[in-house]
Short mmCIF file of C-alpha atoms in Angstrom, two decimals:
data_model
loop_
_atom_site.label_atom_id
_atom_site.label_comp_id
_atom_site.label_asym_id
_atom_site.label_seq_id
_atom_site.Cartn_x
_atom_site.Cartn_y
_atom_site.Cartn_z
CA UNK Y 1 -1.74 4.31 -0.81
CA UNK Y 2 -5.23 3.21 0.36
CA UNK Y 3 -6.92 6.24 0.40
CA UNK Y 4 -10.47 4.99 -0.87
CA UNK Y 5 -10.39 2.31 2.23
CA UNK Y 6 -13.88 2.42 3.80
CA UNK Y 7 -13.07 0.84 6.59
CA UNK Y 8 -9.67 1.73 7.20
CA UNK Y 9 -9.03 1.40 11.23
CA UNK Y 10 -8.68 -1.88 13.01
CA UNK Y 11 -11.91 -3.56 14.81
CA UNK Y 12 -13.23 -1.72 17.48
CA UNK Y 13 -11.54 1.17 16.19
CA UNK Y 14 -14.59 3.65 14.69
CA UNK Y 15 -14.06 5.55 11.90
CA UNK Y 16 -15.76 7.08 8.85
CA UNK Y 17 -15.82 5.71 5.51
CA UNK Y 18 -13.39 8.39 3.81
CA UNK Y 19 -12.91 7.28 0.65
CA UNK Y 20 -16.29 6.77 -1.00
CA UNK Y 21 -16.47 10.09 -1.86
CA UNK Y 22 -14.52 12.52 -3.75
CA UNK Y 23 -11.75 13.87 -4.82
CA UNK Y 24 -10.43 10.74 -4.78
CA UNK Y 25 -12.59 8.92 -6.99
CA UNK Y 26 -13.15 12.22 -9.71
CA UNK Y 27 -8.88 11.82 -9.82
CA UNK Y 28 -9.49 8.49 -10.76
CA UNK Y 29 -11.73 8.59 -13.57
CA UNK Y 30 -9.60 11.05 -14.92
CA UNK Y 31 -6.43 9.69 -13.99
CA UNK Y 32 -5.14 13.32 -12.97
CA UNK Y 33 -4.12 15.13 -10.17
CA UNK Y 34 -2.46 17.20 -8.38
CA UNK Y 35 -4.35 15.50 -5.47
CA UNK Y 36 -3.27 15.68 -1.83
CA UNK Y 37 -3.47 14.54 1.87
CA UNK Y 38 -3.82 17.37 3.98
CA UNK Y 39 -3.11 17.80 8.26
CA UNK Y 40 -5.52 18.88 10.05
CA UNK Y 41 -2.38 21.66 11.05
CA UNK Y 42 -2.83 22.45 7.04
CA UNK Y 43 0.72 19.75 5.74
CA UNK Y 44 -0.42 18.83 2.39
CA UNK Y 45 1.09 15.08 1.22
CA UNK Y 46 1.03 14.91 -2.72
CA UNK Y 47 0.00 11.52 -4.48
CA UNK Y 48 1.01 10.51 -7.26
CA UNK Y 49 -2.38 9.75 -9.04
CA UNK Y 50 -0.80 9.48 -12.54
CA UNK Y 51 1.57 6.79 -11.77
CA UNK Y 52 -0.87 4.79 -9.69
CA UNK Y 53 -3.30 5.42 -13.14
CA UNK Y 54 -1.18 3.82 -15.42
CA UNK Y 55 0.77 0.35 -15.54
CA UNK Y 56 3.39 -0.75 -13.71
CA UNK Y 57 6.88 0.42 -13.94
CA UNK Y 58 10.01 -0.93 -13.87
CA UNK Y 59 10.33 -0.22 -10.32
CA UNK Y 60 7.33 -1.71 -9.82
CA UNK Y 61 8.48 -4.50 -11.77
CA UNK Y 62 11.35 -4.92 -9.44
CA UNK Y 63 8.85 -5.93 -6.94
CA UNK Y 64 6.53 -7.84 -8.42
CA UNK Y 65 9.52 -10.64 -9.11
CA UNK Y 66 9.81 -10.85 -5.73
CA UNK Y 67 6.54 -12.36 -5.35
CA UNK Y 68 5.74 -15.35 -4.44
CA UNK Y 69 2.76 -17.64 -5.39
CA UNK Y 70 -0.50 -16.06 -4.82
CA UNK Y 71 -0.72 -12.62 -4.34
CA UNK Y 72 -2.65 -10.32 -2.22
CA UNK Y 73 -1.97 -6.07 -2.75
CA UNK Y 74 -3.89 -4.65 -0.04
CA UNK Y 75 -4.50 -1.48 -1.53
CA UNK Y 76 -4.23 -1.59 -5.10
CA UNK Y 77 -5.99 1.38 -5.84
CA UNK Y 78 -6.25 1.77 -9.60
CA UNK Y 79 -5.16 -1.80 -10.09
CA UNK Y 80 -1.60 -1.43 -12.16
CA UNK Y 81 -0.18 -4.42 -10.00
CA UNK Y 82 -2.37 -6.61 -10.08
CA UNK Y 83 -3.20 -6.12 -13.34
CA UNK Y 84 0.46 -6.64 -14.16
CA UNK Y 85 0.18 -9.63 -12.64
CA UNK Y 86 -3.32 -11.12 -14.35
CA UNK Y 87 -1.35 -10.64 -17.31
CA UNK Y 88 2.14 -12.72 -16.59
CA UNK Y 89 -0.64 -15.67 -15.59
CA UNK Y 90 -0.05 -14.80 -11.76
CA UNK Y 91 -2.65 -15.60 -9.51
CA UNK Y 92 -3.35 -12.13 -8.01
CA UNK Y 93 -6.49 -10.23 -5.71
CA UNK Y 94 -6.90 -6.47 -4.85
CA UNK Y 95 -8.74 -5.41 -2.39
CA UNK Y 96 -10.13 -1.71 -1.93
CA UNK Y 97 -13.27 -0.01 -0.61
CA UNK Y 98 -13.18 2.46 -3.05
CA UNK Y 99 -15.74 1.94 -5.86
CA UNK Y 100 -13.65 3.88 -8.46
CA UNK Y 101 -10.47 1.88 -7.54
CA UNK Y 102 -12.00 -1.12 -7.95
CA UNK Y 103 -13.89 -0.55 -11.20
CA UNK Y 104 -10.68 0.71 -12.36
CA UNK Y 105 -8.68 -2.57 -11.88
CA UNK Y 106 -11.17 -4.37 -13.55
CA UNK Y 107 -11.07 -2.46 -16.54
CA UNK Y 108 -7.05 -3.06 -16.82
CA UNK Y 109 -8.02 -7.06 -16.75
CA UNK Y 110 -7.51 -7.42 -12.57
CA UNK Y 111 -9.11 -8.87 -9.85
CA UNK Y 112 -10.59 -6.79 -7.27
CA UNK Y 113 -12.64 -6.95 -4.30
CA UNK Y 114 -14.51 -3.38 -2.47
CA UNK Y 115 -13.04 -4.37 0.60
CA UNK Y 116 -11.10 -3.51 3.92
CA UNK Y 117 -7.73 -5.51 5.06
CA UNK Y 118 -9.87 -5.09 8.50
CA UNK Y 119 -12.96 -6.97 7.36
CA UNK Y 120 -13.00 -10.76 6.42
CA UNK Y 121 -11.17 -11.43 3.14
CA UNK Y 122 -10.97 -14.82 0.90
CA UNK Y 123 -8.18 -17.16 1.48
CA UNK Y 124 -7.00 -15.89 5.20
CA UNK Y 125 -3.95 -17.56 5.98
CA UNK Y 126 -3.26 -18.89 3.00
CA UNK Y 127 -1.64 -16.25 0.58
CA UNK Y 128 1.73 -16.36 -0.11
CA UNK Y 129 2.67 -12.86 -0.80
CA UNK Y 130 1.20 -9.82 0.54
CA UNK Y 131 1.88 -5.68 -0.76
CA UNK Y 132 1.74 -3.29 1.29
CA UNK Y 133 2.81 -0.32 -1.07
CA UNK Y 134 2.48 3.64 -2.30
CA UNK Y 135 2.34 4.26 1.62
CA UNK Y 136 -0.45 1.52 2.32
CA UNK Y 137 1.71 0.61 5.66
CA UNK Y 138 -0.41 4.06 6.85
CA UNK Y 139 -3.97 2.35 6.87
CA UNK Y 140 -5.73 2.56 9.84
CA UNK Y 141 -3.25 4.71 11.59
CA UNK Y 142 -2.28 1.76 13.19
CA UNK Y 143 0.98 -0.08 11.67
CA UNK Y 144 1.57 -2.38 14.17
CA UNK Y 145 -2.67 -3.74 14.35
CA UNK Y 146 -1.67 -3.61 10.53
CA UNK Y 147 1.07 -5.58 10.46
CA UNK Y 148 -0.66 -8.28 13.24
CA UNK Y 149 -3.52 -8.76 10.02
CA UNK Y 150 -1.08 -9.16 7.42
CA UNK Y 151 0.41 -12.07 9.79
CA UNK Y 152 -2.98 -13.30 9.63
CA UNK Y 153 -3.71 -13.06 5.71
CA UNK Y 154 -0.45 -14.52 4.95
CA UNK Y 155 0.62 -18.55 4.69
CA UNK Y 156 2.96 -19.95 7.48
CA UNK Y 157 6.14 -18.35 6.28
CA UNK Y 158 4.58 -16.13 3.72
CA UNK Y 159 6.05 -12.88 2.42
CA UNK Y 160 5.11 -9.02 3.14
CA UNK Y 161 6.72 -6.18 0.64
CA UNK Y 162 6.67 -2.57 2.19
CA UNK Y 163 7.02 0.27 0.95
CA UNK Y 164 8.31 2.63 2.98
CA UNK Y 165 9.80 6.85 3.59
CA UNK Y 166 13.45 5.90 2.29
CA UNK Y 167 15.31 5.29 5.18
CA UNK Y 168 14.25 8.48 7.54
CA UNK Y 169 13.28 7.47 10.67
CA UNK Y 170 9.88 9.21 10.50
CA UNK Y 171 7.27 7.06 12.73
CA UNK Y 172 3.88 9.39 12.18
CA UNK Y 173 0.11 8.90 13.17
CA UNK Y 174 -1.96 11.95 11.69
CA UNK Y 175 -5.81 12.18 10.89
CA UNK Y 176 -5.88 13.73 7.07
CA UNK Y 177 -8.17 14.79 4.48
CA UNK Y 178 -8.37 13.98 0.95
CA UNK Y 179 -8.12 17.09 -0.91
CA UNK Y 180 -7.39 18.78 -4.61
CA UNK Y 181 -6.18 22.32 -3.49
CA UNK Y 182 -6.12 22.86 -7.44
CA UNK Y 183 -9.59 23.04 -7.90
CA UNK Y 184 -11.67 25.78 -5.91
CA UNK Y 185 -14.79 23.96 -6.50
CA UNK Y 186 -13.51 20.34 -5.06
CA UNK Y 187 -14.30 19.48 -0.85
CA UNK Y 188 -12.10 17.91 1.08
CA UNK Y 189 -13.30 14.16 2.25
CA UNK Y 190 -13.98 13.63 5.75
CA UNK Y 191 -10.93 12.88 7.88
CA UNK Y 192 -9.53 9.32 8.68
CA UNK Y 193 -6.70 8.57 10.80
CA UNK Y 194 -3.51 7.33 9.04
CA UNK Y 195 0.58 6.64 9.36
CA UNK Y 196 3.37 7.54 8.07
CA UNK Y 197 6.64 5.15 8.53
CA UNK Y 198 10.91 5.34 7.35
CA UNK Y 199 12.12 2.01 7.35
CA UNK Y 200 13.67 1.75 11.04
CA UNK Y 201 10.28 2.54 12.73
CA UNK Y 202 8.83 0.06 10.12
CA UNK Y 203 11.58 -2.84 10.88
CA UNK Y 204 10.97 -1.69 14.70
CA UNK Y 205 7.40 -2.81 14.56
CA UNK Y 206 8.06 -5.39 12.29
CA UNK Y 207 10.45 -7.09 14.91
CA UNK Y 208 7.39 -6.41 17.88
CA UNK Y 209 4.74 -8.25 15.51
CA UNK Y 210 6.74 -11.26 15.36
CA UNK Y 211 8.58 -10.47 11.25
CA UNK Y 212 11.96 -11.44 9.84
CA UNK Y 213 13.26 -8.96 7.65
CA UNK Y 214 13.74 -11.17 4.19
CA UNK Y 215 15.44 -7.86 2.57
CA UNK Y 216 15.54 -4.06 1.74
CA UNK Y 217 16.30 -2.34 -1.11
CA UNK Y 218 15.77 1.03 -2.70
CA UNK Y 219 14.93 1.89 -7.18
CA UNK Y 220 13.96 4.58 -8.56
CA UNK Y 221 13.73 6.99 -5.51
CA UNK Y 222 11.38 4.40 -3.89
CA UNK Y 223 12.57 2.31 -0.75
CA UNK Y 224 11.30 -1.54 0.22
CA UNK Y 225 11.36 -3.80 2.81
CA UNK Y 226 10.44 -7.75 2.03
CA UNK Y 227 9.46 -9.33 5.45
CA UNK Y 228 8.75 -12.86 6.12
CA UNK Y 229 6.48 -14.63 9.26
CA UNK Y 230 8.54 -16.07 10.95
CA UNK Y 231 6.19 -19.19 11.16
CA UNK Y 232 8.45 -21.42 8.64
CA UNK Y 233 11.39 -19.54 9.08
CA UNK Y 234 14.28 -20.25 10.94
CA UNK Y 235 15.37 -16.80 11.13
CA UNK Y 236 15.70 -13.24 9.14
CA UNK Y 237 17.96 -12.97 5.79
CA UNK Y 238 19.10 -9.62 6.95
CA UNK Y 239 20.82 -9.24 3.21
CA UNK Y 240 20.90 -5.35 1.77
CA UNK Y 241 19.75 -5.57 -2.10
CA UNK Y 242 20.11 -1.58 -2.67
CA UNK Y 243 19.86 -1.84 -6.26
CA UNK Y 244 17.50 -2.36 -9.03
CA UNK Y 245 17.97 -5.24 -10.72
CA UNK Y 246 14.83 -8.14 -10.67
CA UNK Y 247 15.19 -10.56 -7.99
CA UNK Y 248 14.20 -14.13 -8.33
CA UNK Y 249 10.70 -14.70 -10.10
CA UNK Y 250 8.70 -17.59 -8.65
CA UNK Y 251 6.06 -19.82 -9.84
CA UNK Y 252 2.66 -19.16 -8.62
CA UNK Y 253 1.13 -22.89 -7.75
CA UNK Y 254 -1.48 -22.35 -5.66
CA UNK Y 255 -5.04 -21.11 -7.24
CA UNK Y 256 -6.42 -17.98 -4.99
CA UNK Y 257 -9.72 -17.81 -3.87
CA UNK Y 258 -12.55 -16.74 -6.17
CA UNK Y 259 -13.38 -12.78 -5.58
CA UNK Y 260 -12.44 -9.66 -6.93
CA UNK Y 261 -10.56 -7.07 -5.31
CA UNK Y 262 -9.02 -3.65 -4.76
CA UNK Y 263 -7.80 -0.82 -2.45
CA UNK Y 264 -6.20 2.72 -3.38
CA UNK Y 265 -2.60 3.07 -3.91
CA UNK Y 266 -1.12 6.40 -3.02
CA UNK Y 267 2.53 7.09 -2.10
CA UNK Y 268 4.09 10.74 -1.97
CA UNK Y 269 6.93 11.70 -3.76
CA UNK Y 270 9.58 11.00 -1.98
CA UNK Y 271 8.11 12.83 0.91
CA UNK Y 272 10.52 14.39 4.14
CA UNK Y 273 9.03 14.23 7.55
CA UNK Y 274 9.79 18.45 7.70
CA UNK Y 275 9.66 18.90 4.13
CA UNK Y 276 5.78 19.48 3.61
CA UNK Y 277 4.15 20.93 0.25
CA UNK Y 278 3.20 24.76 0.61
CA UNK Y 279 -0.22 24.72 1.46
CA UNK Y 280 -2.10 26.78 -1.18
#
């Protein structure tokens, strides 16, 4: 989840520059939690700061053979992805405004740039994958401005993987805090608006912005959606891969553009819409 975004909410949208500061970026350095969003109404939303802190998976890994040619993971937080990728050859960029994200990915051998999916980004329209991931779909608080910039970003017929709430049909817009209720000594960060999305609400805005859905599958308590622009396409693949085996693995030909970039992963464990953490 991008929670270190800067600039997290669409042009002409303002909105504070949440995560430059820190909770965030202390859980980072230390790769620790427990580490939260919090409501304004008090809802805490745990992250999963460990996992994001260390390499890939093999859920992840069911993902990342779905990509296709260059890569762009709009925010990779810590960097495990696109590390993962540097390292199998794979032309791959992060992008994330937070400092400690960034510096992170770097360290694990990625590319990352301190950036925001709203701002101008190297190669526009010409990657050929894009990740949206650990609850990324929520920056800005706006999925379906969000999902109208990926469109952008992407190649004519270029792919979008989403990660989204399993298949409850939660379809959120909160303003939240970073927080670590652990630690009596730690601030919250200032608020920023942000979203929360199942996979119907997601395929429902999908289908306004103009998105085929390529596929949707579910590992390791996790749930996906692959979406392809329908520029190239003759039409959506509406096939059901509920399982976690690798898909197809695809050569990367293209070269992406020079830079270096990151934004902050965080997803929740396996979160329910009514199912909050205790606040403490």
């Amino acid at each position: 989840m991008s929670t270190a975004h800067g600039t997290t909410t669409p042009p002409g949208v303002p909105g504070p520059r949440p995560w430059s500061a820190d909770p965030y970026s202390d859980a980072l350095v230390t790769g620790r939690g427990p580490l939260f969003l919090r409501r304004t109404d008090g809802w805490l939303l745990p992250l999963e700061v460990e996992r994001w802190c260390a390499r890939a998976d093999a859920v992840d890994l069911t993902v990342l053979g779905r990509c296709e040619g260059t890569v762009l993971d709009v925010g990779c937080g810590p960097g495990r992805l696109v590390a993962e990728l540097a390292a199998r050859g794979r032309p791959a960029l992060g992008i994330d405004v937070s400092e400690a994200a960034v510096a992170h990915t770097a360290r694990l051998g990625g590319q990352a740039l301190r950036r925001s999916v709203f701002e101008p980004l190297p190669g526009e329209g010409r990657w050929d994958t894009a990740l949206l991931l650990d609850g990324n779909v929520g920056i800005g608080g706006d999925p379906a401005a969000l999902l109208r910039r990926m469109a952008q970003l992407l190649t004519p017929g270029g792919l979008l993987i989403v990660e989204t709430l399993a298949d409850v049909d939660v379809d959120e817009r909160v303003s939240v805090h970073i927080v670590r209720v652990a630690d009596p000594r730690s601030t919250a960060g200032p608020a920023f608006p942000w979203a929360r999305l199942g996979t119907p609400a997601l395929l429902r805005h999908a289908a306004r912005a103009g998105w085929c859905r390529e596929g949707q599958w579910s590992a390791g308590g996790r749930s996906f959606v692959a979406l392809r622009n329908r520029d190239g396409r003759d039409g959506p693949d509406d096939r059901d891969d509920r399982d976690d085996r690798n898909s197809r693995s695809t050569s990367s030909a293209a070269e992406p553009p020079n830079s270096t970039a990151v934004i902050s992963s965080q997803r929740a464990r396996k979160p329910s819409p009514e199912s909050p953490v205790a606040n403490r």
